[in-house]
Tab-separated table of C-alpha atoms and ligand atoms in Angstrom:
chain	number	residue	atom	x	y	z
A	629	UNK	CA	-53.990	-147.184	-156.720
A	630	UNK	CA	-56.157	-149.036	-154.146
A	631	UNK	CA	-59.646	-149.833	-154.667
A	632	UNK	CA	-62.058	-148.595	-152.422
A	633	UNK	CA	-64.022	-151.131	-150.108
A	634	UNK	CA	-67.411	-149.653	-149.882
A	635	UNK	CA	-68.561	-150.296	-146.501
A	636	UNK	CA	-71.852	-148.124	-146.874
A	637	UNK	CA	-72.848	-150.116	-150.016
A	638	UNK	CA	-72.135	-153.495	-148.425
A	639	UNK	CA	-73.821	-152.437	-145.208
A	640	UNK	CA	-76.814	-151.413	-147.189
A	641	UNK	CA	-77.180	-154.794	-148.957
A	642	UNK	CA	-76.827	-156.668	-145.758
A	643	UNK	CA	-79.672	-154.464	-144.154
A	644	UNK	CA	-81.867	-155.333	-147.085
A	645	UNK	CA	-81.316	-158.983	-146.773
A	646	UNK	CA	-82.058	-158.611	-143.131
A	647	UNK	CA	-85.364	-156.802	-144.088
A	648	UNK	CA	-86.430	-159.832	-146.075
A	649	UNK	CA	-85.504	-162.077	-143.339
A	650	UNK	CA	-87.615	-160.073	-140.831
A	651	UNK	CA	-90.579	-160.271	-142.966
A	652	UNK	CA	-90.272	-164.010	-143.412
A	653	UNK	CA	-89.531	-164.710	-139.574
A	654	UNK	CA	-92.776	-162.696	-138.949
A	655	UNK	CA	-94.855	-164.801	-141.339
A	656	UNK	CA	-93.417	-168.012	-139.803
A	657	UNK	CA	-93.477	-167.105	-136.043
A	658	UNK	CA	-96.092	-164.389	-135.848
A	659	UNK	CA	-93.832	-161.656	-134.467
A	660	UNK	CA	-90.757	-159.651	-135.447
A	661	UNK	CA	-87.189	-159.837	-133.827
A	662	UNK	CA	-86.737	-157.207	-131.372
A	663	UNK	CA	-83.648	-155.304	-130.477
A	664	UNK	CA	-83.398	-153.364	-127.129
A	665	UNK	CA	-80.749	-150.630	-126.796
A	666	UNK	CA	-79.878	-149.464	-123.393
A	667	UNK	CA	-77.952	-146.249	-122.974
A	668	UNK	CA	-77.076	-144.485	-119.630
A	669	UNK	CA	-76.175	-140.876	-119.427
A	670	UNK	CA	-75.567	-138.186	-122.017
A	671	UNK	CA	-72.127	-139.098	-123.635
A	672	UNK	CA	-72.809	-137.337	-127.218
A	673	UNK	CA	-70.885	-139.918	-129.216
A	674	UNK	CA	-72.899	-142.664	-127.619
A	675	UNK	CA	-76.079	-140.965	-128.277
A	676	UNK	CA	-75.179	-140.758	-131.959
A	677	UNK	CA	-74.278	-144.550	-132.035
A	678	UNK	CA	-77.659	-145.475	-130.371
A	679	UNK	CA	-79.524	-143.328	-132.714
A	680	UNK	CA	-77.917	-144.974	-135.534
A	681	UNK	CA	-78.567	-148.392	-134.159
A	682	UNK	CA	-82.319	-147.650	-133.612
A	683	UNK	CA	-82.689	-146.078	-137.248
A	684	UNK	CA	-80.959	-149.257	-138.738
A	685	UNK	CA	-83.494	-151.376	-136.809
A	686	UNK	CA	-86.306	-149.373	-138.067
A	687	UNK	CA	-85.039	-149.746	-141.555
A	688	UNK	CA	-84.982	-153.567	-141.370
A	689	UNK	CA	-88.426	-153.620	-140.007
A	690	UNK	CA	-87.555	-155.129	-136.737
A	691	UNK	CA	-88.879	-153.929	-133.514
A	692	UNK	CA	-86.667	-151.816	-131.382
A	693	UNK	CA	-86.856	-150.362	-128.087
A	694	UNK	CA	-84.580	-147.638	-126.552
A	695	UNK	CA	-84.223	-147.475	-122.728
A	696	UNK	CA	-82.563	-144.102	-121.957
A	697	UNK	CA	-81.528	-143.997	-118.442
A	698	UNK	CA	-80.076	-140.888	-116.578
A	699	UNK	CA	-76.468	-140.544	-115.797
A	700	UNK	CA	-77.087	-141.035	-112.131
A	701	UNK	CA	-78.849	-144.395	-112.461
A	702	UNK	CA	-77.551	-146.926	-109.965
A	703	UNK	CA	-75.683	-150.169	-110.886
A	704	UNK	CA	-78.606	-151.988	-109.117
A	705	UNK	CA	-81.178	-150.343	-111.103
A	706	UNK	CA	-79.414	-151.019	-114.352
A	707	UNK	CA	-78.928	-154.802	-113.492
A	708	UNK	CA	-82.669	-154.962	-112.531
A	709	UNK	CA	-83.477	-153.611	-116.053
A	710	UNK	CA	-81.193	-156.154	-117.802
A	711	UNK	CA	-82.864	-158.964	-115.722
A	712	UNK	CA	-86.281	-157.856	-116.670
A	713	UNK	CA	-85.251	-157.775	-120.546
A	714	UNK	CA	-83.619	-161.038	-120.152
A	715	UNK	CA	-87.062	-162.553	-118.821
A	716	UNK	CA	-89.059	-160.713	-121.561
A	717	UNK	CA	-89.978	-163.091	-124.241
A	718	UNK	CA	-90.552	-160.040	-126.658
A	719	UNK	CA	-86.843	-159.053	-126.440
A	720	UNK	CA	-84.519	-160.912	-128.693
A	721	UNK	CA	-81.334	-158.764	-128.357
A	722	UNK	CA	-80.004	-156.624	-125.666
A	723	UNK	CA	-77.347	-154.034	-126.328
A	724	UNK	CA	-75.912	-151.849	-123.486
A	725	UNK	CA	-74.024	-149.035	-124.916
A	726	UNK	CA	-70.477	-148.628	-123.758
A	727	UNK	CA	-68.938	-146.741	-122.092
A	728	UNK	CA	-71.142	-146.676	-119.014
A	729	UNK	CA	-70.607	-143.950	-116.195
A	730	UNK	CA	-67.841	-144.540	-114.007
A	731	UNK	CA	-69.906	-145.676	-110.936
A	732	UNK	CA	-71.183	-148.612	-112.844
A	733	UNK	CA	-68.990	-151.864	-113.303
A	734	UNK	CA	-69.173	-152.540	-117.071
A	735	UNK	CA	-68.084	-156.085	-116.538
A	736	UNK	CA	-70.915	-156.829	-114.172
A	737	UNK	CA	-73.419	-155.407	-116.469
A	738	UNK	CA	-72.146	-157.293	-119.469
A	739	UNK	CA	-71.891	-160.595	-117.600
A	740	UNK	CA	-75.584	-160.083	-116.476
A	741	UNK	CA	-76.943	-160.116	-120.119
A	742	UNK	CA	-78.363	-163.530	-120.953
A	743	UNK	CA	-75.922	-165.378	-123.349
A	744	UNK	CA	-78.453	-165.879	-126.084
A	745	UNK	CA	-79.561	-162.113	-126.024
A	746	UNK	CA	-75.899	-160.739	-126.062
A	747	UNK	CA	-76.064	-159.125	-129.566
A	748	UNK	CA	-72.785	-157.589	-128.989
A	749	UNK	CA	-71.005	-160.692	-128.336
A	750	UNK	CA	-69.104	-159.405	-125.352
A	751	UNK	CA	-70.469	-161.710	-122.774
A	752	UNK	CA	-67.712	-164.088	-121.429
A	753	UNK	CA	-69.590	-167.051	-122.659
A	754	UNK	CA	-69.775	-165.738	-126.175
A	755	UNK	CA	-65.967	-164.777	-125.843
A	756	UNK	CA	-65.078	-168.339	-124.821
A	757	UNK	CA	-67.292	-169.750	-127.652
A	758	UNK	CA	-65.289	-167.662	-130.177
A	759	UNK	CA	-61.879	-168.852	-128.956
A	760	UNK	CA	-62.861	-172.410	-128.492
A	761	UNK	CA	-64.483	-172.422	-132.094
A	762	UNK	CA	-68.008	-173.272	-130.629
A	763	UNK	CA	-71.228	-171.699	-132.228
A	764	UNK	CA	-71.590	-168.216	-130.577
A	765	UNK	CA	-72.502	-164.674	-131.305
A	766	UNK	CA	-69.424	-162.980	-132.755
A	767	UNK	CA	-68.920	-159.035	-131.975
A	768	UNK	CA	-70.304	-156.982	-134.544
A	769	UNK	CA	-67.130	-154.868	-135.629
A	770	UNK	CA	-64.826	-157.927	-136.089
A	771	UNK	CA	-67.736	-159.805	-137.934
A	772	UNK	CA	-68.082	-156.705	-140.337
A	773	UNK	CA	-64.226	-156.592	-140.920
A	774	UNK	CA	-64.342	-160.178	-142.112
A	775	UNK	CA	-67.113	-159.501	-144.649
A	776	UNK	CA	-65.168	-156.392	-145.948
A	777	UNK	CA	-62.029	-158.396	-146.452
A	778	UNK	CA	-64.347	-161.244	-148.099
A	779	UNK	CA	-65.845	-158.575	-150.430
A	780	UNK	CA	-62.350	-158.057	-152.129
A	781	UNK	CA	-62.460	-161.821	-153.299
A	782	UNK	CA	-59.011	-162.526	-151.412
A	783	UNK	CA	-58.697	-166.075	-149.860
A	784	UNK	CA	-57.264	-165.525	-146.475
A	785	UNK	CA	-55.728	-169.082	-146.326
A	786	UNK	CA	-51.970	-169.006	-146.083
A	787	UNK	CA	-51.844	-165.077	-146.075
A	788	UNK	CA	-50.029	-162.825	-143.658
A	789	UNK	CA	-52.486	-160.949	-141.581
A	790	UNK	CA	-51.364	-158.197	-139.129
A	791	UNK	CA	-53.831	-156.638	-136.675
A	792	UNK	CA	-52.608	-153.460	-134.864
A	793	UNK	CA	-54.395	-153.058	-131.610
A	794	UNK	CA	-55.324	-155.793	-129.077
A	795	UNK	CA	-58.562	-154.675	-127.508
A	796	UNK	CA	-61.062	-157.336	-126.372
A	797	UNK	CA	-63.633	-155.748	-128.638
A	798	UNK	CA	-61.811	-155.469	-131.998
A	799	UNK	CA	-58.171	-156.602	-132.144
A	800	UNK	CA	-58.326	-159.826	-130.384
A	801	UNK	CA	-61.526	-161.084	-131.915
A	802	UNK	CA	-60.455	-160.129	-135.424
A	803	UNK	CA	-57.344	-161.884	-135.156
A	804	UNK	CA	-59.098	-165.090	-133.946
A	805	UNK	CA	-61.421	-164.793	-136.783
A	806	UNK	CA	-58.511	-164.408	-139.216
A	807	UNK	CA	-56.800	-167.516	-137.771
A	808	UNK	CA	-60.066	-169.523	-138.338
A	809	UNK	CA	-59.657	-168.556	-141.951
A	810	UNK	CA	-56.022	-170.044	-141.854
A	811	UNK	CA	-54.359	-166.776	-142.175
A	812	UNK	CA	-50.876	-166.444	-140.391
A	813	UNK	CA	-51.599	-163.791	-137.718
A	814	UNK	CA	-49.676	-161.343	-136.039
A	815	UNK	CA	-51.009	-158.960	-133.292
A	816	UNK	CA	-49.073	-155.606	-132.866
A	817	UNK	CA	-49.685	-153.129	-130.109
A	818	UNK	CA	-48.196	-150.214	-128.338
A	819	UNK	CA	-45.075	-152.087	-127.343
A	820	UNK	CA	-44.386	-153.783	-130.754
A	821	UNK	CA	-40.905	-152.754	-131.867
A	822	UNK	CA	-40.536	-151.315	-135.447
A	823	UNK	CA	-44.189	-151.446	-136.245
A	824	UNK	CA	-43.582	-150.545	-139.943
A	825	UNK	CA	-41.395	-153.651	-140.275
A	826	UNK	CA	-44.144	-155.599	-139.044
A	827	UNK	CA	-47.159	-153.883	-141.123
A	828	UNK	CA	-45.030	-154.134	-144.229
A	829	UNK	CA	-45.230	-158.028	-143.890
A	830	UNK	CA	-49.167	-157.844	-144.169
A	831	UNK	CA	-51.116	-159.156	-147.078
A	832	UNK	CA	-54.073	-157.985	-144.876
A	833	UNK	CA	-53.693	-155.099	-142.450
A	834	UNK	CA	-56.408	-154.312	-139.937
A	835	UNK	CA	-55.839	-151.112	-137.778
A	836	UNK	CA	-57.795	-150.640	-134.551
A	837	UNK	CA	-55.620	-148.111	-132.531
A	838	UNK	CA	-57.438	-144.643	-132.168
A	839	UNK	CA	-54.537	-142.644	-133.380
A	840	UNK	CA	-55.223	-140.483	-136.358
A	841	UNK	CA	-52.796	-141.190	-139.490
A	842	UNK	CA	-50.721	-143.776	-137.260
A	843	UNK	CA	-50.307	-146.020	-140.493
A	844	UNK	CA	-48.543	-144.262	-143.372
A	845	UNK	CA	-47.883	-145.496	-146.980
A	846	UNK	CA	-44.303	-146.455	-146.226
A	847	UNK	CA	-45.794	-148.960	-143.644
A	848	UNK	CA	-47.986	-150.782	-146.199
A	849	UNK	CA	-47.106	-153.909	-148.367
A	850	UNK	CA	-48.041	-152.896	-152.073
A	851	UNK	CA	-51.360	-154.484	-153.065
A	852	UNK	CA	-52.317	-155.209	-149.465
A	853	UNK	CA	-55.959	-155.031	-148.334
A	854	UNK	CA	-56.033	-152.203	-145.782
A	855	UNK	CA	-58.935	-152.128	-143.125
A	856	UNK	CA	-59.221	-149.021	-141.032
A	857	UNK	CA	-61.237	-149.395	-138.008
A	858	UNK	CA	-60.102	-146.082	-136.225
A	859	UNK	CA	-62.622	-143.356	-135.424
A	860	UNK	CA	-60.898	-140.233	-134.456
A	861	UNK	CA	-61.737	-136.593	-134.609
A	862	UNK	CA	-59.422	-134.050	-136.311
A	863	UNK	CA	-58.786	-130.567	-134.875
A	864	UNK	CA	-61.602	-129.401	-137.123
A	865	UNK	CA	-63.920	-132.113	-135.818
A	866	UNK	CA	-63.798	-134.226	-139.057
A	867	UNK	CA	-63.978	-138.135	-138.662
A	868	UNK	CA	-60.789	-139.769	-139.638
A	869	UNK	CA	-59.320	-143.204	-139.413
A	870	UNK	CA	-55.978	-144.594	-138.029
A	871	UNK	CA	-54.824	-144.808	-141.616
A	872	UNK	CA	-53.275	-141.897	-143.530
A	873	UNK	CA	-55.468	-142.233	-146.453
A	874	UNK	CA	-53.735	-139.957	-148.835
A	875	UNK	CA	-50.314	-141.748	-148.606
A	876	UNK	CA	-51.646	-145.490	-148.030
A	877	UNK	CA	-54.348	-145.441	-150.891
A	878	UNK	CA	-51.641	-145.257	-153.685
A	879	UNK	CA	-49.866	-148.422	-152.231
A	880	UNK	CA	-52.812	-150.500	-151.174
A	881	UNK	CA	-54.598	-152.981	-153.314
A	882	UNK	CA	-57.930	-152.379	-151.374
A	883	UNK	CA	-58.574	-149.826	-148.595
A	884	UNK	CA	-61.522	-148.781	-146.518
A	885	UNK	CA	-62.443	-145.256	-146.178
A	886	UNK	CA	-63.377	-143.458	-142.992
A	887	UNK	CA	-66.262	-142.656	-142.821
A	888	UNK	CA	-67.939	-145.196	-145.003
A	889	UNK	CA	-65.884	-148.399	-144.325
A	890	UNK	CA	-66.025	-150.151	-140.974
A	891	UNK	CA	-68.500	-148.044	-139.151
A	892	UNK	CA	-71.545	-148.954	-141.220
A	893	UNK	CA	-70.706	-152.559	-141.238
A	894	UNK	CA	-70.696	-152.677	-137.367
A	895	UNK	CA	-74.374	-151.582	-137.454
A	896	UNK	CA	-75.415	-154.022	-140.329
A	897	UNK	CA	-73.845	-156.934	-138.152
A	898	UNK	CA	-75.828	-155.772	-135.110
A	899	UNK	CA	-78.952	-156.355	-137.255
A	900	UNK	CA	-77.596	-159.818	-138.351
A	901	UNK	CA	-76.833	-160.793	-134.885
A	902	UNK	CA	-80.373	-159.729	-133.613
A	903	UNK	CA	-81.773	-162.056	-136.198
A	904	UNK	CA	-79.345	-164.865	-134.988
A	905	UNK	CA	-80.529	-164.244	-131.256
A	906	UNK	CA	-84.125	-164.551	-132.598
A	907	UNK	CA	-83.593	-167.739	-134.178
A	908	UNK	CA	-81.796	-169.022	-131.053
B	504	LIG	P1	-58.444	-149.534	-127.493
B	504	LIG	O1	-59.265	-150.369	-126.558
B	504	LIG	O2	-58.217	-148.026	-126.900
B	504	LIG	O3	-57.184	-150.269	-127.859
B	504	LIG	C1	-56.165	-149.494	-128.695
B	504	LIG	C2	-55.142	-150.591	-128.941
B	504	LIG	O4	-54.216	-149.875	-129.884
B	504	LIG	C3	-54.436	-151.024	-127.770
B	504	LIG	O5	-54.099	-152.520	-127.977
B	504	LIG	C4	-53.037	-150.411	-127.810
B	504	LIG	O6	-52.073	-151.127	-127.311
B	504	LIG	C5	-52.873	-150.130	-129.274
B	504	LIG	N1	-51.901	-148.831	-129.632
B	504	LIG	C6	-52.062	-147.666	-128.996
B	504	LIG	N2	-51.074	-146.895	-129.500
B	504	LIG	C7	-50.439	-147.759	-130.306
B	504	LIG	C8	-49.214	-147.423	-131.340
B	504	LIG	N3	-48.588	-146.219	-131.251
B	504	LIG	N4	-48.752	-148.480	-132.091
B	504	LIG	C9	-49.531	-149.549	-132.128
B	504	LIG	N5	-50.588	-149.828	-131.256
B	504	LIG	C10	-50.987	-148.985	-130.481
B	504	LIG	O7	-59.073	-149.282	-128.643
B	504	LIG	P2	-60.510	-150.045	-129.403
B	504	LIG	O8	-61.717	-149.962	-128.605
B	504	LIG	O9	-60.035	-151.483	-130.120
B	504	LIG	O10	-60.738	-149.058	-130.658
B	504	LIG	C11	-59.753	-148.706	-131.650
B	504	LIG	C12	-60.247	-147.643	-132.640
B	504	LIG	O11	-61.283	-148.350	-133.285
B	504	LIG	C13	-60.748	-146.411	-132.069
B	504	LIG	O12	-60.772	-145.359	-132.803
B	504	LIG	C14	-62.317	-146.726	-131.834
B	504	LIG	O13	-63.063	-145.552	-131.940
B	504	LIG	C15	-62.341	-147.356	-133.308
B	504	LIG	N6	-63.647	-148.385	-133.255
B	504	LIG	C16	-64.281	-148.336	-134.146
B	504	LIG	C17	-65.642	-149.080	-134.376
B	504	LIG	C18	-66.447	-148.970	-135.553
B	504	LIG	O14	-67.543	-149.580	-135.569
B	504	LIG	N7	-65.957	-148.281	-136.502
B	504	LIG	C19	-65.817	-150.061	-133.390
B	504	LIG	C20	-65.006	-150.147	-132.356
B	504	LIG	C21	-63.845	-149.221	-132.242
B	504	LIG	P3	-51.768	-151.599	-125.866
B	504	LIG	O15	-52.657	-152.888	-125.735
B	504	LIG	O16	-50.395	-151.955	-125.737
B	504	LIG	O17	-52.183	-150.391	-125.017
């Protein structure tokens, strides 16, 4: 039976550490780190994420600002706000909640965020830094996934790691972080032939697809570490992952639940990244 990797508990411990760091940074520099979250429009899921991020910032004692803009905000107005936040010495981290309304070019907005305030690590400069092995801000969800794997005590060196999903925000950066730890990494996606044959090789299996129950117990190597990034809503509105927990849990060595796995870690790592931006 798989042991549960408790993302909620690990996230709470990290936020507690951040709280202590905020106190000591304030003593040292005379001000607290400040995270500014920008949301455009009324997307209900985005509003929940943004609320949770601001709540976490408040828990750690850091300053937070919420810039909530109406759906019809122009791209130029949003870029103007980003420029003002870039220039504001009281703001350390800027997060623009995605997705943005269709009339706004997301790439342009992300590119406009100052590299050293890019708490999400989505700016091309930080993406390049990650792939070139330079000091950079690592995206929150991938960084949180590595912390979850580390909490099992597994050494990744020489292990087979399979990542299902190749998005720029999860799949690809997770693959690079696993590679940096000397795992042998396979990236699977929608065109992968015989996905089960690939995932059964995995000592560590990270699934970031967005399809409820895609991974079933017969696709998992016995004893594997199984990280479920998926956040899907069932017909009854219940939050569920990409992994069929009931059939995978008896096979896996370690497994993250949904909710309570990767989700809380993403927020904890956002706090860690804000501290990092402050120090920069
Ligand atoms: P995305 O951009 O939609 O990418 C999905 C990936 O899954 C693509 O690479 C796609 O392959 C692949 N895929 C689709 N169907 C597949 C199949 N049947 N078999 C194998 N691969 C398949 O997704 P994302 O932004 O990475 O997010 C993935 C999931 O993670 C979503 O549920 C999202 O809500 C969740 N998420 C959670 C957090 C968190 O904090 N917990 C953070 C981010 C995302 P192709 O490239 O070939 O199309």
